Each structure stands twice: as C-alpha cells, then as structure tokens.
mmCIF file of C-alpha atoms in Angstrom:
data_model
loop_
_atom_site.group_PDB
_atom_site.id
_atom_site.type_symbol
_atom_site.label_atom_id
_atom_site.label_comp_id
_atom_site.label_asym_id
_atom_site.label_seq_id
_atom_site.Cartn_x
_atom_site.Cartn_y
_atom_site.Cartn_z
ATOM 1 C CA MET O 1 134.610 113.649 108.606
ATOM 2 C CA GLY O 2 132.005 116.076 110.036
ATOM 3 C CA THR O 3 129.013 115.540 112.280
ATOM 4 C CA ILE O 4 126.009 113.916 110.616
ATOM 5 C CA ARG O 5 122.649 115.217 111.862
ATOM 6 C CA LEU O 6 119.805 112.670 111.955
ATOM 7 C CA GLY O 7 116.192 113.540 112.770
ATOM 8 C CA LEU O 8 113.599 111.309 114.395
ATOM 9 C CA LEU O 9 110.200 111.393 116.102
ATOM 10 C CA ARG O 10 109.076 110.043 119.461
ATOM 11 C CA LEU O 11 108.221 106.543 118.150
ATOM 12 C CA CYS O 12 109.234 103.021 118.997
ATOM 13 C CA ASP O 13 110.659 102.333 115.552
ATOM 14 C CA ALA O 14 113.295 105.032 116.067
ATOM 15 C CA ALA O 15 114.848 102.523 118.512
ATOM 16 C CA PRO O 16 117.819 101.429 116.362
ATOM 17 C CA VAL O 17 119.059 105.001 115.987
ATOM 18 C CA ILE O 18 118.467 105.822 119.648
ATOM 19 C CA LEU O 19 120.206 102.660 120.826
ATOM 20 C CA ALA O 20 123.169 103.189 118.509
ATOM 21 C CA ASP O 21 123.605 106.745 119.778
ATOM 22 C CA ASN O 22 123.211 105.830 123.449
ATOM 23 C CA GLU O 23 125.632 102.893 123.256
ATOM 24 C CA GLU O 24 128.165 104.992 121.289
ATOM 25 C CA MET O 25 127.906 102.492 118.414
ATOM 26 C CA PHE O 26 128.215 105.234 115.814
ATOM 27 C CA ALA O 27 131.461 106.408 117.400
ATOM 28 C CA SER O 28 132.831 102.873 117.435
ATOM 29 C CA HIS O 29 132.372 102.807 113.665
ATOM 30 C CA GLY O 30 134.216 106.112 113.327
ATOM 31 C CA VAL O 31 131.312 108.437 112.622
ATOM 32 C CA ARG O 32 129.955 111.388 114.614
ATOM 33 C CA VAL O 33 126.165 111.547 114.726
ATOM 34 C CA LEU O 34 123.953 114.177 116.415
ATOM 35 C CA LEU O 35 120.301 113.190 116.956
ATOM 36 C CA SER O 36 117.503 115.722 116.695
ATOM 37 C CA VAL O 37 114.113 114.716 118.151
ATOM 38 C CA GLU O 38 111.488 116.611 116.127
ATOM 39 C CA PRO O 39 107.805 117.287 116.913
ATOM 40 C CA SER O 40 106.287 116.368 113.533
ATOM 41 C CA TRP O 41 106.960 114.838 110.131
ATOM 42 C CA ALA O 42 106.574 118.245 108.580
ATOM 43 C CA ASN O 43 109.548 119.420 110.664
ATOM 44 C CA ILE O 44 111.574 116.425 109.496
ATOM 45 C CA ALA O 45 110.762 117.083 105.840
ATOM 46 C CA ASP O 46 111.401 120.836 106.040
ATOM 47 C CA LYS O 47 114.738 120.434 107.838
ATOM 48 C CA LEU O 48 115.887 117.848 105.326
ATOM 49 C CA SER O 49 114.870 120.113 102.466
ATOM 50 C CA TYR O 50 116.815 123.102 103.810
ATOM 51 C CA GLY O 51 119.890 121.112 104.908
ATOM 52 C CA LEU O 52 119.274 121.472 108.649
ATOM 53 C CA LEU O 53 119.284 117.676 108.834
ATOM 54 C CA ASP O 54 121.507 115.361 106.848
ATOM 55 C CA GLY O 55 119.167 112.429 107.225
ATOM 56 C CA ALA O 56 116.228 111.074 109.190
ATOM 57 C CA VAL O 57 114.216 108.098 110.312
ATOM 58 C CA MET O 58 111.421 108.699 107.783
ATOM 59 C CA LEU O 59 108.207 107.543 106.241
ATOM 60 C CA PRO O 60 108.901 106.036 102.793
ATOM 61 C CA PRO O 61 105.973 107.843 101.081
ATOM 62 C CA LEU O 62 107.192 111.154 102.560
ATOM 63 C CA ALA O 63 110.733 110.503 101.375
ATOM 64 C CA MET O 64 109.382 109.881 97.894
ATOM 65 C CA ALA O 65 107.212 112.989 98.024
ATOM 66 C CA CYS O 66 110.201 115.150 99.062
ATOM 67 C CA ALA O 67 112.348 113.692 96.294
ATOM 68 C CA ALA O 68 109.640 114.293 93.715
ATOM 69 C CA GLY O 69 108.911 117.822 94.861
ATOM 70 C CA LEU O 70 105.331 116.964 95.829
ATOM 71 C CA ARG O 71 105.645 118.800 99.193
ATOM 72 C CA GLY O 72 107.889 121.755 99.768
ATOM 73 C CA ARG O 73 111.086 122.203 97.788
ATOM 74 C CA LYS O 74 112.341 119.264 95.774
ATOM 75 C CA THR O 75 115.154 117.506 97.699
ATOM 76 C CA ASP O 76 117.445 114.816 96.327
ATOM 77 C CA LEU O 77 117.339 111.950 98.808
ATOM 78 C CA VAL O 78 118.823 108.494 99.013
ATOM 79 C CA VAL O 79 117.074 105.686 100.887
ATOM 80 C CA PRO O 80 119.720 102.984 101.542
ATOM 81 C CA MET O 81 117.952 101.065 104.318
ATOM 82 C CA SER O 82 114.609 100.014 105.678
ATOM 83 C CA LEU O 83 114.477 100.344 109.470
ATOM 84 C CA SER O 84 111.177 98.724 110.459
ATOM 85 C CA ALA O 85 108.029 96.927 109.360
ATOM 86 C CA ASN O 86 104.532 96.858 110.847
ATOM 87 C CA GLY O 87 103.924 98.711 114.116
ATOM 88 C CA ASN O 88 100.988 100.971 113.289
ATOM 89 C CA ALA O 89 97.416 100.693 114.512
ATOM 90 C CA VAL O 90 94.032 102.266 113.925
ATOM 91 C CA THR O 91 92.757 103.434 117.288
ATOM 92 C CA LEU O 92 89.187 104.554 117.836
ATOM 93 C CA ALA O 93 87.656 106.511 120.740
ATOM 94 C CA SER O 94 86.397 104.345 123.610
ATOM 95 C CA ARG O 95 82.912 105.766 123.177
ATOM 96 C CA LEU O 96 82.746 103.969 119.806
ATOM 97 C CA GLN O 97 83.782 100.529 121.095
ATOM 98 C CA ALA O 98 80.302 99.046 121.616
ATOM 99 C CA ASP O 99 79.084 100.241 118.230
ATOM 100 C CA PHE O 100 82.240 98.958 116.566
ATOM 101 C CA SER O 101 81.736 95.535 118.122
ATOM 102 C CA ASP O 102 78.127 95.427 116.965
ATOM 103 C CA ARG O 103 78.302 97.143 113.577
ATOM 104 C CA GLY O 104 81.906 97.536 112.518
ATOM 105 C CA ILE O 105 83.356 100.763 111.132
ATOM 106 C CA ALA O 106 80.868 100.855 108.234
ATOM 107 C CA GLY O 107 77.955 100.674 110.644
ATOM 108 C CA ILE O 108 79.307 103.574 112.684
ATOM 109 C CA VAL O 109 79.969 105.737 109.630
ATOM 110 C CA ALA O 110 76.462 105.049 108.323
ATOM 111 C CA ARG O 111 75.128 106.845 111.390
ATOM 112 C CA ARG O 112 77.670 109.691 111.721
ATOM 113 C CA LYS O 113 80.707 111.092 109.961
ATOM 114 C CA LEU O 114 83.928 110.376 111.799
ATOM 115 C CA ARG O 115 87.030 112.580 112.018
ATOM 116 C CA LEU O 116 90.129 110.414 111.818
ATOM 117 C CA ALA O 117 93.760 111.551 112.019
ATOM 118 C CA VAL O 118 96.911 110.359 110.314
ATOM 119 C CA VAL O 119 100.464 111.446 110.949
ATOM 120 C CA HIS O 120 101.041 112.944 107.460
ATOM 121 C CA GLY O 121 99.318 113.067 104.086
ATOM 122 C CA PHE O 122 102.290 111.222 102.580
ATOM 123 C CA SER O 123 102.475 108.267 105.018
ATOM 124 C CA THR O 124 101.964 104.546 105.274
ATOM 125 C CA HIS O 125 99.358 105.428 107.894
ATOM 126 C CA ASP O 126 97.231 107.291 105.379
ATOM 127 C CA LEU O 127 97.494 104.461 102.864
ATOM 128 C CA LEU O 128 96.720 101.796 105.462
ATOM 129 C CA LEU O 129 93.777 103.702 106.948
ATOM 130 C CA ARG O 130 92.244 104.331 103.529
ATOM 131 C CA TYR O 131 92.754 100.685 102.469
ATOM 132 C CA TRP O 132 91.115 99.422 105.654
ATOM 133 C CA LEU O 133 88.158 101.801 105.275
ATOM 134 C CA ILE O 134 87.597 100.812 101.653
ATOM 135 C CA ALA O 135 87.872 97.128 102.523
ATOM 136 C CA SER O 136 85.274 97.684 105.254
ATOM 137 C CA GLY O 137 82.834 99.334 102.833
ATOM 138 C CA VAL O 138 83.577 102.934 103.719
ATOM 139 C CA ALA O 139 84.498 105.620 101.172
ATOM 140 C CA PRO O 140 87.346 107.604 102.777
ATOM 141 C CA SER O 141 86.990 110.614 100.489
ATOM 142 C CA THR O 142 83.316 111.208 101.333
ATOM 143 C CA GLN O 143 82.209 109.277 104.390
ATOM 144 C CA VAL O 144 84.926 110.308 106.821
ATOM 145 C CA GLU O 145 87.121 113.348 107.370
ATOM 146 C CA ILE O 146 90.847 112.555 107.430
ATOM 147 C CA THR O 147 93.031 115.180 109.063
ATOM 148 C CA VAL O 148 96.754 115.368 109.922
ATOM 149 C CA LEU O 149 98.274 115.544 113.394
ATOM 150 C CA PRO O 150 101.756 114.806 114.782
ATOM 151 C CA PRO O 151 101.908 111.344 116.425
ATOM 152 C CA ALA O 152 102.516 112.736 119.869
ATOM 153 C CA GLU O 153 99.342 114.845 119.684
ATOM 154 C CA MET O 154 96.983 111.967 118.819
ATOM 155 C CA VAL O 155 96.121 110.906 122.364
ATOM 156 C CA SER O 156 95.514 114.453 123.674
ATOM 157 C CA SER O 157 93.339 115.176 120.634
ATOM 158 C CA LEU O 158 91.372 112.004 121.310
ATOM 159 C CA ALA O 159 90.918 113.060 124.959
ATOM 160 C CA ALA O 160 89.650 116.458 123.851
ATOM 161 C CA ASN O 161 87.151 114.863 121.450
ATOM 162 C CA ALA O 162 88.834 116.740 118.598
ATOM 163 C CA ILE O 163 89.080 113.458 116.690
ATOM 164 C CA ASP O 164 87.244 110.161 116.726
ATOM 165 C CA GLY O 165 90.265 108.016 116.058
ATOM 166 C CA PHE O 166 93.713 107.888 114.526
ATOM 167 C CA CYS O 167 96.277 105.777 112.701
ATOM 168 C CA ALA O 168 99.751 106.143 114.218
ATOM 169 C CA GLY O 169 102.823 104.149 115.059
ATOM 170 C CA ALA O 170 103.660 102.507 118.380
ATOM 171 C CA PRO O 171 103.367 103.389 121.156
ATOM 172 C CA TRP O 172 100.515 105.877 120.685
ATOM 173 C CA GLY O 173 97.695 103.333 120.185
ATOM 174 C CA GLN O 174 98.902 101.543 123.296
ATOM 175 C CA VAL O 175 99.026 104.867 125.199
ATOM 176 C CA ALA O 176 95.413 105.668 124.292
ATOM 177 C CA SER O 177 94.285 102.126 125.234
ATOM 178 C CA HIS O 178 96.164 102.259 128.572
ATOM 179 C CA ALA O 179 94.524 105.583 129.381
ATOM 180 C CA ARG O 180 91.137 104.067 128.437
ATOM 181 C CA LEU O 181 90.651 106.875 125.916
ATOM 182 C CA GLY O 182 90.611 104.526 122.939
ATOM 183 C CA PHE O 183 90.851 100.946 121.738
ATOM 184 C CA ILE O 184 92.874 99.408 118.955
ATOM 185 C CA ALA O 185 90.392 98.530 116.186
ATOM 186 C CA VAL O 186 92.957 96.954 113.858
ATOM 187 C CA GLU O 187 96.758 96.543 113.764
ATOM 188 C CA SER O 188 98.561 97.470 110.579
ATOM 189 C CA ARG O 189 99.955 93.967 110.243
ATOM 190 C CA GLU O 190 96.340 92.779 109.910
ATOM 191 C CA ILE O 191 95.836 95.134 106.982
ATOM 192 C CA TRP O 192 99.204 94.525 105.248
ATOM 193 C CA ARG O 193 101.444 91.942 106.872
ATOM 194 C CA ASP O 194 105.114 93.020 107.054
ATOM 195 C CA HIS O 195 104.475 96.331 105.344
ATOM 196 C CA PRO O 196 107.487 98.643 105.169
ATOM 197 C CA GLU O 197 107.252 101.329 107.794
ATOM 198 C CA LYS O 198 110.301 103.535 108.543
ATOM 199 C CA CYS O 199 113.368 103.986 106.371
ATOM 200 C CA LEU O 200 116.630 105.814 106.627
ATOM 201 C CA ALA O 201 116.520 108.789 104.272
ATOM 202 C CA LEU O 202 119.731 110.722 103.602
ATOM 203 C CA ARG O 203 120.399 113.862 101.623
ATOM 204 C CA ALA O 204 122.128 112.953 98.356
ATOM 205 C CA ASP O 205 124.822 115.585 98.963
ATOM 206 C CA LEU O 206 125.788 113.818 102.221
ATOM 207 C CA VAL O 207 126.214 110.523 100.345
ATOM 208 C CA GLU O 208 128.400 112.257 97.762
ATOM 209 C CA ARG O 209 130.628 114.148 100.216
ATOM 210 C CA ASP O 210 130.942 111.484 102.939
ATOM 211 C CA PRO O 211 130.420 107.967 101.539
ATOM 212 C CA ALA O 212 132.529 106.440 104.295
ATOM 213 C CA GLY O 213 130.378 108.063 106.971
ATOM 214 C CA VAL O 214 127.249 106.746 105.289
ATOM 215 C CA VAL O 215 128.639 103.230 105.157
ATOM 216 C CA ALA O 216 129.549 103.493 108.854
ATOM 217 C CA ILE O 217 125.964 104.564 109.679
ATOM 218 C CA LEU O 218 124.511 101.651 107.714
ATOM 219 C CA LYS O 219 126.781 99.147 109.453
ATOM 220 C CA THR O 220 125.888 100.614 112.853
ATOM 221 C CA LEU O 221 122.163 100.593 112.287
ATOM 222 C CA ARG O 222 122.221 97.032 110.970
ATOM 223 C CA LYS O 223 123.905 95.918 114.185
ATOM 224 C CA ALA O 224 121.586 98.044 116.309
ATOM 225 C CA GLY O 225 118.529 96.634 114.517
ATOM 226 C CA VAL O 226 119.532 93.090 115.387
ATOM 227 C CA LEU O 227 119.897 94.085 119.073
ATOM 228 C CA CYS O 228 116.485 95.821 119.054
ATOM 229 C CA SER O 229 114.870 92.665 117.673
ATOM 230 C CA ALA O 230 116.117 90.476 120.492
ATOM 231 C CA ALA O 231 113.267 89.565 122.893
ATOM 232 C CA ASP O 232 115.656 89.358 125.858
ATOM 233 C CA LYS O 233 116.764 92.958 125.273
ATOM 234 C CA ARG O 234 113.238 94.384 125.102
ATOM 235 C CA GLY O 235 113.090 95.472 128.771
ATOM 236 C CA ALA O 236 116.362 97.365 128.654
ATOM 237 C CA LEU O 237 115.435 98.920 125.335
ATOM 238 C CA ALA O 238 112.100 100.057 126.716
ATOM 239 C CA ALA O 239 113.836 101.627 129.702
ATOM 240 C CA LEU O 240 116.135 103.541 127.309
ATOM 241 C CA LEU O 241 113.306 104.755 125.121
ATOM 242 C CA SER O 242 111.246 105.824 128.164
ATOM 243 C CA GLN O 243 113.788 108.529 129.075
ATOM 244 C CA ILE O 244 112.662 112.127 128.946
ATOM 245 C CA GLU O 245 114.795 113.029 125.953
ATOM 246 C CA TYR O 246 113.225 110.270 123.893
ATOM 247 C CA LEU O 247 109.606 108.992 124.269
ATOM 248 C CA ASP O 248 109.127 110.217 127.872
ATOM 249 C CA LEU O 249 106.563 107.497 128.585
ATOM 250 C CA PRO O 250 106.403 104.596 131.068
ATOM 251 C CA ALA O 251 108.881 101.818 130.224
ATOM 252 C CA GLU O 252 106.242 99.118 130.912
ATOM 253 C CA LEU O 253 104.003 100.584 128.260
ATOM 254 C CA ILE O 254 106.828 100.910 125.722
ATOM 255 C CA GLU O 255 107.872 97.302 126.339
ATOM 256 C CA ILE O 256 104.385 96.134 125.373
ATOM 257 C CA ALA O 257 104.448 98.349 122.310
ATOM 258 C CA LEU O 258 107.816 96.879 121.198
ATOM 259 C CA ASN O 259 106.468 93.316 121.171
ATOM 260 C CA PRO O 260 105.876 92.259 117.534
ATOM 261 C CA GLU O 261 103.393 89.634 118.723
ATOM 262 C CA LYS O 262 101.269 92.520 120.038
ATOM 263 C CA GLY O 263 101.516 94.551 116.858
ATOM 264 C CA GLY O 264 104.826 96.296 117.562
ATOM 265 C CA PRO O 265 107.456 97.093 114.914
#
C-alpha cells in the first residue's frame, strides 16, 4: 500500500482531514496519507487532473466539472463522502454596511455596480451568491461583476478595495469582520439550510488500485468528523487549525468560525 496524497485549502471544513493526520488516525487504520495544503481551488483541480494528488477536500461542483471535462482535462473522479455542510458567508465591505441596512443589496446595486468575488466558477459559493442576488432582486449577470479569487486572498483584496465583497467559507468572513474590513451580510445556511459544502473527491484509478486504502480513509474521516462536531472539542480543534502549517490564524477566531450556531460548517 503506497502513500495517498490528499489536497486541501486553508479552510475550517478541512478540519476532519487535518485532525485525522495530526492524531495519526490514518496510520491507525493502516493507511499512509500525505497532506498537501494548496493555495487555490485551481491548484487542487490541476493536481488531481495530472495525478499529482490522489484526492482532495473539494467543492462538489468543481469535482463534477473536472469529471465532465468542463475545466481542464477530463478526470475520472469518485466522490464517496460528503465532509461538511453550510459554513459559507457573503461578506460585504464595511463602507457598504449603512447602505445595506437601509436599502439592502438591491438598493446598493441600483446606485453602483459592485465587484464581488467567489472562490471558483464551479463552486457552491458561486451558486449561493447568485441565488441570493436573484432572490434580492439583483441580476447577477448584468448588475454586478463576479470575479474569482482564492479564499485566502479575499480579505486582503477587500482591504485593498479591489473587491466590494465576497462569498467564501469559514473563517474568511469572520476574519474580515474581526479586522473591521467587512461585515457578514448573509450566512449560507440562511440561503440554503444544510447545503452540501465540501466532499472527498478521489481519482478513480486510486479507488481501483487501492480499494482497501480508500475504505481505511473513509473509516478514518467518519471518525474524525464525529470528533470535529463535538462542541467540547472545539477549542482544541481551533488550536490545531491555527498552526502555521494549516490556517495560520488566531485560534480564538477559528473557534468562533467553527461554531455551527454562528454559521460555521
């Protein structure tokens, strides 16, 4: 049994994979896993396509797009497990907060065209943002500009006034709010309660050549997911995720972002 390479981004809902690796849970189930923290979803998709990753914590729409050949080379993928639900938020620049409170998003857009960012064109974030805009009386294809940025670049882009807002997963909305650069206009659970968010996507050739390893990964992540959902473990989990090799953010902020009652995954 060889080493299985799994990719992930700096997001709270990568917690089950990070916890399983840190606690040597994969090894206890007899499988060797190497984590690769990537800067963007495009990197994840490209490395899966070219076999540089065997699997990844992935956006379901992006997994489907890769499998269908809608972005890059067509890649046979298997999605055996959902890893998280909810956890995203639409965050707008602080300078828009008063207008948003008075007029809502439609009132703001009636006065000026906004530039809003999502994490990928094939993402739940793009679907959720567009649905929310339409439900609010805004035509996303004509009344706003939707651009793509990696999650970890959202807050710095907001600070530089390069964008007016974004839809991204935890903890980036909370980071913007804590820095007083933005405010959370709507949580994704308010748009679509319990929507699927991240999944485990595996290359089909891995499943064929190492079915036992795949089963071991699924068992491990199921156990890790239960641990990540325990409220009394949230502080320790936040401390783990805060480490420089993972999210590299304050543990206190991550702990808030992990709370499902506050919009976390």
